[in-house]
Amino acid sequence: MAREVSRLGDCTCMGWATPSAKPTLEISSFSPSVVVSDPTQTSQSPGALREAHLAMFGDHDSVAYLPSDASATARACLEADFSGVISRGEELSVVIQALESIVAGGVYIDGVFGQAGVAFFSHARDIGADDGLSDREREILLQVARGRTAKEIARMLSISPKTVETYRYRAMNKLGLSGRGAVYDYAEGQAWLA
C-alpha cells in the first residue's frame, strides 16, 4: 500500500510490516502526518499502540486499517483518538480518499464500521435534549459542525446522502439556522464540540 500511495506525488510513504520488530532508523526518524496500522496484528490495545506511535513519530493522525469484521477494534480505535478506521477490503482509491479527508482535518469511518461510528458518536444524543431535535437530526448536525460532507456522514451512518441532507435541512429549519457556519456556531455554543 505504501508504494501505491507514494505514487500520488505529494506524499512520501514508508512501509513497516513487522509489528513485533523495532522500526528501522530510517522509519523511526520519519515524521509522518499520518500513521496507518492494523491494531489486530499486535498484542497492544489500540490506545497503547497509538501512544507507542506518538512516542516514536511525534504528533500525527492515526488510521486503523482493519479486517472488515473488526467492529469492536474499530470502536476501540475511535475511543483511542484514531482519526480513521478503514476496511482492508476497500479499493485503493477509497483508501486514498479517506487519507486525503483525514489529512484535511476530518475523521473517516468506513461504511462497514458504521455501527462502531454511531456508537462512538452517540454521545450527541445526550447533548441538548431540550432543543426539539430528534437524535438523528442532532447527530447529523454535530457531524456537519465537524466539517463532514453529506457523503461522509452517509457512509458513517449507513444511510444515503439524500437522507442526510433531509435531516440536516429539517434540523436547521427547526433551529432557524442557515449555512454551515451557523451550524458550527450553534454546536460550539451547545458545547457539542468539546
PDB file of C-alpha atoms in Angstrom:
ATOM      1  CA  MET A   1       0.000   0.000   0.000  1.00  0.00           C
ATOM      2  CA  ALA A   2       2.802   2.464   0.880  1.00  0.00           C
ATOM      3  CA  ARG A   3       4.337   2.019  -2.572  1.00  0.00           C
ATOM      4  CA  GLU A   4       1.000   2.683  -4.329  1.00  0.00           C
ATOM      5  CA  VAL A   5       0.125   5.743  -2.240  1.00  0.00           C
ATOM      6  CA  SER A   6       3.661   7.152  -2.754  1.00  0.00           C
ATOM      7  CA  ARG A   7       2.981   7.327  -6.486  1.00  0.00           C
ATOM      8  CA  LEU A   8       0.476  10.120  -5.892  1.00  0.00           C
ATOM      9  CA  GLY A   9       3.200  12.739  -5.823  1.00  0.00           C
ATOM     10  CA  ASP A  10       2.562  14.970  -2.817  1.00  0.00           C
ATOM     11  CA  CYS A  11       3.321  12.343  -0.202  1.00  0.00           C
ATOM     12  CA  THR A  12       6.117  10.130   0.955  1.00  0.00           C
ATOM     13  CA  CYS A  13       5.199   6.751   2.367  1.00  0.00           C
ATOM     14  CA  MET A  14       7.257   4.204   4.209  1.00  0.00           C
ATOM     15  CA  GLY A  15       6.211   0.652   4.890  1.00  0.00           C
ATOM     16  CA  TRP A  16       6.873  -1.221   8.118  1.00  0.00           C
ATOM     17  CA  ALA A  17       5.219  -4.588   8.208  1.00  0.00           C
ATOM     18  CA  THR A  18       6.621  -6.279  11.297  1.00  0.00           C
ATOM     19  CA  PRO A  19       4.693  -5.157  14.373  1.00  0.00           C
ATOM     20  CA  SER A  20       6.897  -7.082  16.811  1.00  0.00           C
ATOM     21  CA  ALA A  21      10.156  -5.645  15.473  1.00  0.00           C
ATOM     22  CA  LYS A  22      11.585  -2.220  16.165  1.00  0.00           C
ATOM     23  CA  PRO A  23      11.345   0.173  13.218  1.00  0.00           C
ATOM     24  CA  THR A  24      14.486   0.809  11.224  1.00  0.00           C
ATOM     25  CA  LEU A  25      16.420   4.014  11.883  1.00  0.00           C
ATOM     26  CA  GLU A  26      15.072   5.436   8.611  1.00  0.00           C
ATOM     27  CA  ILE A  27      11.470   4.864   9.693  1.00  0.00           C
ATOM     28  CA  SER A  28      11.959   5.962  13.301  1.00  0.00           C
ATOM     29  CA  SER A  29      13.442   9.290  12.137  1.00  0.00           C
ATOM     30  CA  PHE A  30      10.491   9.849   9.783  1.00  0.00           C
ATOM     31  CA  SER A  31       7.963  12.500  10.903  1.00  0.00           C
ATOM     32  CA  PRO A  32       4.711  11.396   9.292  1.00  0.00           C
ATOM     33  CA  SER A  33       1.485  13.350   9.339  1.00  0.00           C
ATOM     34  CA  VAL A  34      -0.456  10.052   9.209  1.00  0.00           C
ATOM     35  CA  VAL A  35       0.416   6.577  10.509  1.00  0.00           C
ATOM     36  CA  VAL A  36      -1.635   3.677   9.136  1.00  0.00           C
ATOM     37  CA  SER A  37      -1.566   0.468  11.166  1.00  0.00           C
ATOM     38  CA  ASP A  38      -3.594  -2.652  11.874  1.00  0.00           C
ATOM     39  CA  PRO A  39      -4.124  -2.940  15.641  1.00  0.00           C
ATOM     40  CA  THR A  40      -5.406  -6.515  15.189  1.00  0.00           C
ATOM     41  CA  GLN A  41      -1.856  -7.522  14.200  1.00  0.00           C
ATOM     42  CA  THR A  42      -0.353  -6.626  17.581  1.00  0.00           C
ATOM     43  CA  SER A  43      -0.917  -7.614  21.176  1.00  0.00           C
ATOM     44  CA  GLN A  44      -1.247  -3.950  22.194  1.00  0.00           C
ATOM     45  CA  SER A  45      -4.599  -2.247  22.651  1.00  0.00           C
ATOM     46  CA  PRO A  46      -5.366   0.486  20.107  1.00  0.00           C
ATOM     47  CA  GLY A  47      -4.725   3.100  22.825  1.00  0.00           C
ATOM     48  CA  ALA A  48      -1.334   1.623  23.711  1.00  0.00           C
ATOM     49  CA  LEU A  49      -0.439   1.329  20.024  1.00  0.00           C
ATOM     50  CA  ARG A  50      -1.325   4.987  19.419  1.00  0.00           C
ATOM     51  CA  GLU A  51       0.758   6.036  22.442  1.00  0.00           C
ATOM     52  CA  ALA A  52       3.705   3.978  21.154  1.00  0.00           C
ATOM     53  CA  HIS A  53       3.412   5.594  17.726  1.00  0.00           C
ATOM     54  CA  LEU A  54       3.177   9.076  19.261  1.00  0.00           C
ATOM     55  CA  ALA A  55       6.360   8.363  21.224  1.00  0.00           C
ATOM     56  CA  MET A  56       8.081   7.081  18.068  1.00  0.00           C
ATOM     57  CA  PHE A  57       6.904   9.590  15.490  1.00  0.00           C
ATOM     58  CA  GLY A  58       5.592  12.631  17.361  1.00  0.00           C
ATOM     59  CA  ASP A  59       2.199  14.212  16.725  1.00  0.00           C
ATOM     60  CA  HIS A  60       0.291  12.665  13.818  1.00  0.00           C
ATOM     61  CA  ASP A  61      -3.100  11.274  12.820  1.00  0.00           C
ATOM     62  CA  SER A  62      -3.528   7.539  13.408  1.00  0.00           C
ATOM     63  CA  VAL A  63      -5.550   5.434  10.984  1.00  0.00           C
ATOM     64  CA  ALA A  64      -6.585   1.831  11.597  1.00  0.00           C
ATOM     65  CA  TYR A  65      -6.518  -0.444   8.534  1.00  0.00           C
ATOM     66  CA  LEU A  66      -8.666  -3.326   9.762  1.00  0.00           C
ATOM     67  CA  PRO A  67     -10.343  -6.538   8.651  1.00  0.00           C
ATOM     68  CA  SER A  68     -13.994  -5.829   7.853  1.00  0.00           C
ATOM     69  CA  ASP A  69     -15.173  -7.971  10.782  1.00  0.00           C
ATOM     70  CA  ALA A  70     -13.242  -5.951  13.408  1.00  0.00           C
ATOM     71  CA  SER A  71     -16.013  -3.565  14.527  1.00  0.00           C
ATOM     72  CA  ALA A  72     -15.077  -3.802  18.215  1.00  0.00           C
ATOM     73  CA  THR A  73     -11.483  -2.891  17.365  1.00  0.00           C
ATOM     74  CA  ALA A  74     -12.745  -0.033  15.165  1.00  0.00           C
ATOM     75  CA  ARG A  75     -14.664   1.424  18.092  1.00  0.00           C
ATOM     76  CA  ALA A  76     -11.663   0.986  20.416  1.00  0.00           C
ATOM     77  CA  CYS A  77      -9.553   2.835  17.835  1.00  0.00           C
ATOM     78  CA  LEU A  78     -12.006   5.740  17.717  1.00  0.00           C
ATOM     79  CA  GLU A  79     -12.018   5.863  21.518  1.00  0.00           C
ATOM     80  CA  ALA A  80      -8.199   5.952  21.410  1.00  0.00           C
ATOM     81  CA  ASP A  81      -8.302   9.085  19.223  1.00  0.00           C
ATOM     82  CA  PHE A  82      -7.602   7.446  15.869  1.00  0.00           C
ATOM     83  CA  SER A  83      -8.635   9.774  13.034  1.00  0.00           C
ATOM     84  CA  GLY A  84      -9.964   6.999  10.870  1.00  0.00           C
ATOM     85  CA  VAL A  85     -10.887   3.354  10.532  1.00  0.00           C
ATOM     86  CA  ILE A  86     -10.668   1.807   7.065  1.00  0.00           C
ATOM     87  CA  SER A  87     -11.528  -1.727   5.974  1.00  0.00           C
ATOM     88  CA  ARG A  88      -8.751  -3.721   4.328  1.00  0.00           C
ATOM     89  CA  GLY A  89     -11.396  -4.772   1.802  1.00  0.00           C
ATOM     90  CA  GLU A  90     -11.637  -1.265   0.324  1.00  0.00           C
ATOM     91  CA  GLU A  91     -10.294  -0.338  -3.090  1.00  0.00           C
ATOM     92  CA  LEU A  92      -7.057   1.672  -3.054  1.00  0.00           C
ATOM     93  CA  SER A  93      -8.925   4.711  -4.419  1.00  0.00           C
ATOM     94  CA  VAL A  94     -11.203   4.684  -1.341  1.00  0.00           C
ATOM     95  CA  VAL A  95      -8.202   4.366   0.988  1.00  0.00           C
ATOM     96  CA  ILE A  96      -6.579   7.347  -0.726  1.00  0.00           C
ATOM     97  CA  GLN A  97      -9.806   9.360  -0.478  1.00  0.00           C
ATOM     98  CA  ALA A  98     -10.022   8.507   3.238  1.00  0.00           C
ATOM     99  CA  LEU A  99      -6.414   9.571   3.833  1.00  0.00           C
ATOM    100  CA  GLU A 100      -6.997  12.847   1.982  1.00  0.00           C
ATOM    101  CA  SER A 101     -10.028  13.513   4.180  1.00  0.00           C
ATOM    102  CA  ILE A 102      -8.009  12.816   7.332  1.00  0.00           C
ATOM    103  CA  VAL A 103      -5.079  14.997   6.229  1.00  0.00           C
ATOM    104  CA  ALA A 104      -7.627  17.792   5.648  1.00  0.00           C
ATOM    105  CA  GLY A 105      -8.677  17.504   9.307  1.00  0.00           C
ATOM    106  CA  GLY A 106     -11.633  15.149   9.040  1.00  0.00           C
ATOM    107  CA  VAL A 107     -12.435  11.806  10.589  1.00  0.00           C
ATOM    108  CA  TYR A 108     -13.075   8.845   8.291  1.00  0.00           C
ATOM    109  CA  ILE A 109     -15.161   5.846   9.304  1.00  0.00           C
ATOM    110  CA  ASP A 110     -15.517   3.154   6.669  1.00  0.00           C
ATOM    111  CA  GLY A 111     -19.116   2.156   5.997  1.00  0.00           C
ATOM    112  CA  VAL A 112     -18.546  -1.404   7.244  1.00  0.00           C
ATOM    113  CA  PHE A 113     -17.729   0.118  10.634  1.00  0.00           C
ATOM    114  CA  GLY A 114     -20.755   2.437  10.579  1.00  0.00           C
ATOM    115  CA  GLN A 115     -22.267   0.990  13.741  1.00  0.00           C
ATOM    116  CA  ALA A 116     -18.981   1.480  15.620  1.00  0.00           C
ATOM    117  CA  GLY A 117     -19.023   5.106  14.493  1.00  0.00           C
ATOM    118  CA  VAL A 118     -22.634   5.556  15.514  1.00  0.00           C
ATOM    119  CA  ALA A 119     -21.912   4.068  18.934  1.00  0.00           C
ATOM    120  CA  PHE A 120     -18.850   6.262  19.377  1.00  0.00           C
ATOM    121  CA  PHE A 121     -20.613   9.450  18.338  1.00  0.00           C
ATOM    122  CA  SER A 122     -23.866   8.611  20.119  1.00  0.00           C
ATOM    123  CA  HIS A 123     -22.954  10.962  22.943  1.00  0.00           C
ATOM    124  CA  ALA A 124     -24.654  13.556  20.739  1.00  0.00           C
ATOM    125  CA  ARG A 125     -27.952  12.063  21.909  1.00  0.00           C
ATOM    126  CA  ASP A 126     -27.238  13.144  25.449  1.00  0.00           C
ATOM    127  CA  ILE A 127     -26.453  16.711  24.462  1.00  0.00           C
ATOM    128  CA  GLY A 128     -29.174  19.334  24.134  1.00  0.00           C
ATOM    129  CA  ALA A 129     -32.126  17.026  24.681  1.00  0.00           C
ATOM    130  CA  ASP A 130     -34.457  20.041  25.008  1.00  0.00           C
ATOM    131  CA  ASP A 131     -33.619  21.629  21.635  1.00  0.00           C
ATOM    132  CA  GLY A 132     -36.543  19.991  19.795  1.00  0.00           C
ATOM    133  CA  LEU A 133     -34.282  17.902  17.572  1.00  0.00           C
ATOM    134  CA  SER A 134     -34.531  14.172  17.084  1.00  0.00           C
ATOM    135  CA  ASP A 135     -31.482  12.095  17.973  1.00  0.00           C
ATOM    136  CA  ARG A 136     -30.670  11.622  14.276  1.00  0.00           C
ATOM    137  CA  GLU A 137     -31.037  15.347  13.479  1.00  0.00           C
ATOM    138  CA  ARG A 138     -28.724  16.235  16.367  1.00  0.00           C
ATOM    139  CA  GLU A 139     -26.222  13.571  15.344  1.00  0.00           C
ATOM    140  CA  ILE A 140     -26.141  14.830  11.758  1.00  0.00           C
ATOM    141  CA  LEU A 141     -25.799  18.485  12.801  1.00  0.00           C
ATOM    142  CA  LEU A 142     -22.880  17.513  15.032  1.00  0.00           C
ATOM    143  CA  GLN A 143     -21.133  15.877  12.075  1.00  0.00           C
ATOM    144  CA  VAL A 144     -21.879  18.899   9.845  1.00  0.00           C
ATOM    145  CA  ALA A 145     -20.366  21.150  12.526  1.00  0.00           C
ATOM    146  CA  ARG A 146     -17.266  18.950  12.485  1.00  0.00           C
ATOM    147  CA  GLY A 147     -16.907  19.671   8.786  1.00  0.00           C
ATOM    148  CA  ARG A 148     -18.040  16.362   7.356  1.00  0.00           C
ATOM    149  CA  THR A 149     -19.767  16.208   3.991  1.00  0.00           C
ATOM    150  CA  ALA A 150     -23.145  14.572   3.411  1.00  0.00           C
ATOM    151  CA  LYS A 151     -21.370  11.658   1.710  1.00  0.00           C
ATOM    152  CA  GLU A 152     -19.043  11.139   4.683  1.00  0.00           C
ATOM    153  CA  ILE A 153     -21.928  11.282   7.155  1.00  0.00           C
ATOM    154  CA  ALA A 154     -23.972   8.915   4.990  1.00  0.00           C
ATOM    155  CA  ARG A 155     -21.154   6.355   4.954  1.00  0.00           C
ATOM    156  CA  MET A 156     -20.662   6.689   8.696  1.00  0.00           C
ATOM    157  CA  LEU A 157     -24.342   6.163   9.475  1.00  0.00           C
ATOM    158  CA  SER A 158     -25.087   3.720   6.645  1.00  0.00           C
ATOM    159  CA  ILE A 159     -27.787   5.950   5.135  1.00  0.00           C
ATOM    160  CA  SER A 160     -27.992   7.801   1.819  1.00  0.00           C
ATOM    161  CA  PRO A 161     -26.540  11.301   1.304  1.00  0.00           C
ATOM    162  CA  LYS A 162     -30.064  12.461   0.367  1.00  0.00           C
ATOM    163  CA  THR A 163     -31.346  11.270   3.765  1.00  0.00           C
ATOM    164  CA  VAL A 164     -28.500  13.155   5.455  1.00  0.00           C
ATOM    165  CA  GLU A 165     -29.500  16.316   3.584  1.00  0.00           C
ATOM    166  CA  THR A 166     -33.146  15.857   4.605  1.00  0.00           C
ATOM    167  CA  TYR A 167     -32.266  15.542   8.292  1.00  0.00           C
ATOM    168  CA  ARG A 168     -29.821  18.449   8.054  1.00  0.00           C
ATOM    169  CA  TYR A 169     -32.423  20.683   6.414  1.00  0.00           C
ATOM    170  CA  ARG A 170     -35.092  19.738   8.944  1.00  0.00           C
ATOM    171  CA  ALA A 171     -32.784  20.330  11.927  1.00  0.00           C
ATOM    172  CA  MET A 172     -31.504  23.660  10.608  1.00  0.00           C
ATOM    173  CA  ASN A 173     -35.083  24.747   9.929  1.00  0.00           C
ATOM    174  CA  LYS A 174     -36.177  23.847  13.490  1.00  0.00           C
ATOM    175  CA  LEU A 175     -33.301  25.884  14.934  1.00  0.00           C
ATOM    176  CA  GLY A 176     -33.581  28.775  12.470  1.00  0.00           C
ATOM    177  CA  LEU A 177     -30.036  28.247  11.190  1.00  0.00           C
ATOM    178  CA  SER A 178     -28.755  28.951   7.713  1.00  0.00           C
ATOM    179  CA  GLY A 179     -25.373  27.793   6.495  1.00  0.00           C
ATOM    180  CA  ARG A 180     -22.575  25.609   7.781  1.00  0.00           C
ATOM    181  CA  GLY A 181     -21.087  28.481   9.798  1.00  0.00           C
ATOM    182  CA  ALA A 182     -24.321  28.906  11.745  1.00  0.00           C
ATOM    183  CA  VAL A 183     -24.386  25.164  12.450  1.00  0.00           C
ATOM    184  CA  TYR A 184     -20.805  25.339  13.725  1.00  0.00           C
ATOM    185  CA  ASP A 185     -21.580  28.353  15.934  1.00  0.00           C
ATOM    186  CA  TYR A 186     -24.664  26.623  17.345  1.00  0.00           C
ATOM    187  CA  ALA A 187     -22.748  23.391  18.033  1.00  0.00           C
ATOM    188  CA  GLU A 188     -19.952  25.314  19.701  1.00  0.00           C
ATOM    189  CA  GLY A 189     -22.456  27.248  21.818  1.00  0.00           C
ATOM    190  CA  GLN A 190     -24.034  23.955  22.925  1.00  0.00           C
ATOM    191  CA  ALA A 191     -20.569  22.540  23.807  1.00  0.00           C
ATOM    192  CA  TRP A 192     -21.061  19.710  21.302  1.00  0.00           C
ATOM    193  CA  LEU A 193     -17.524  20.155  20.010  1.00  0.00           C
ATOM    194  CA  ALA A 194     -15.811  19.984  23.404  1.00  0.00           C
TER     195      ALA A 194
END
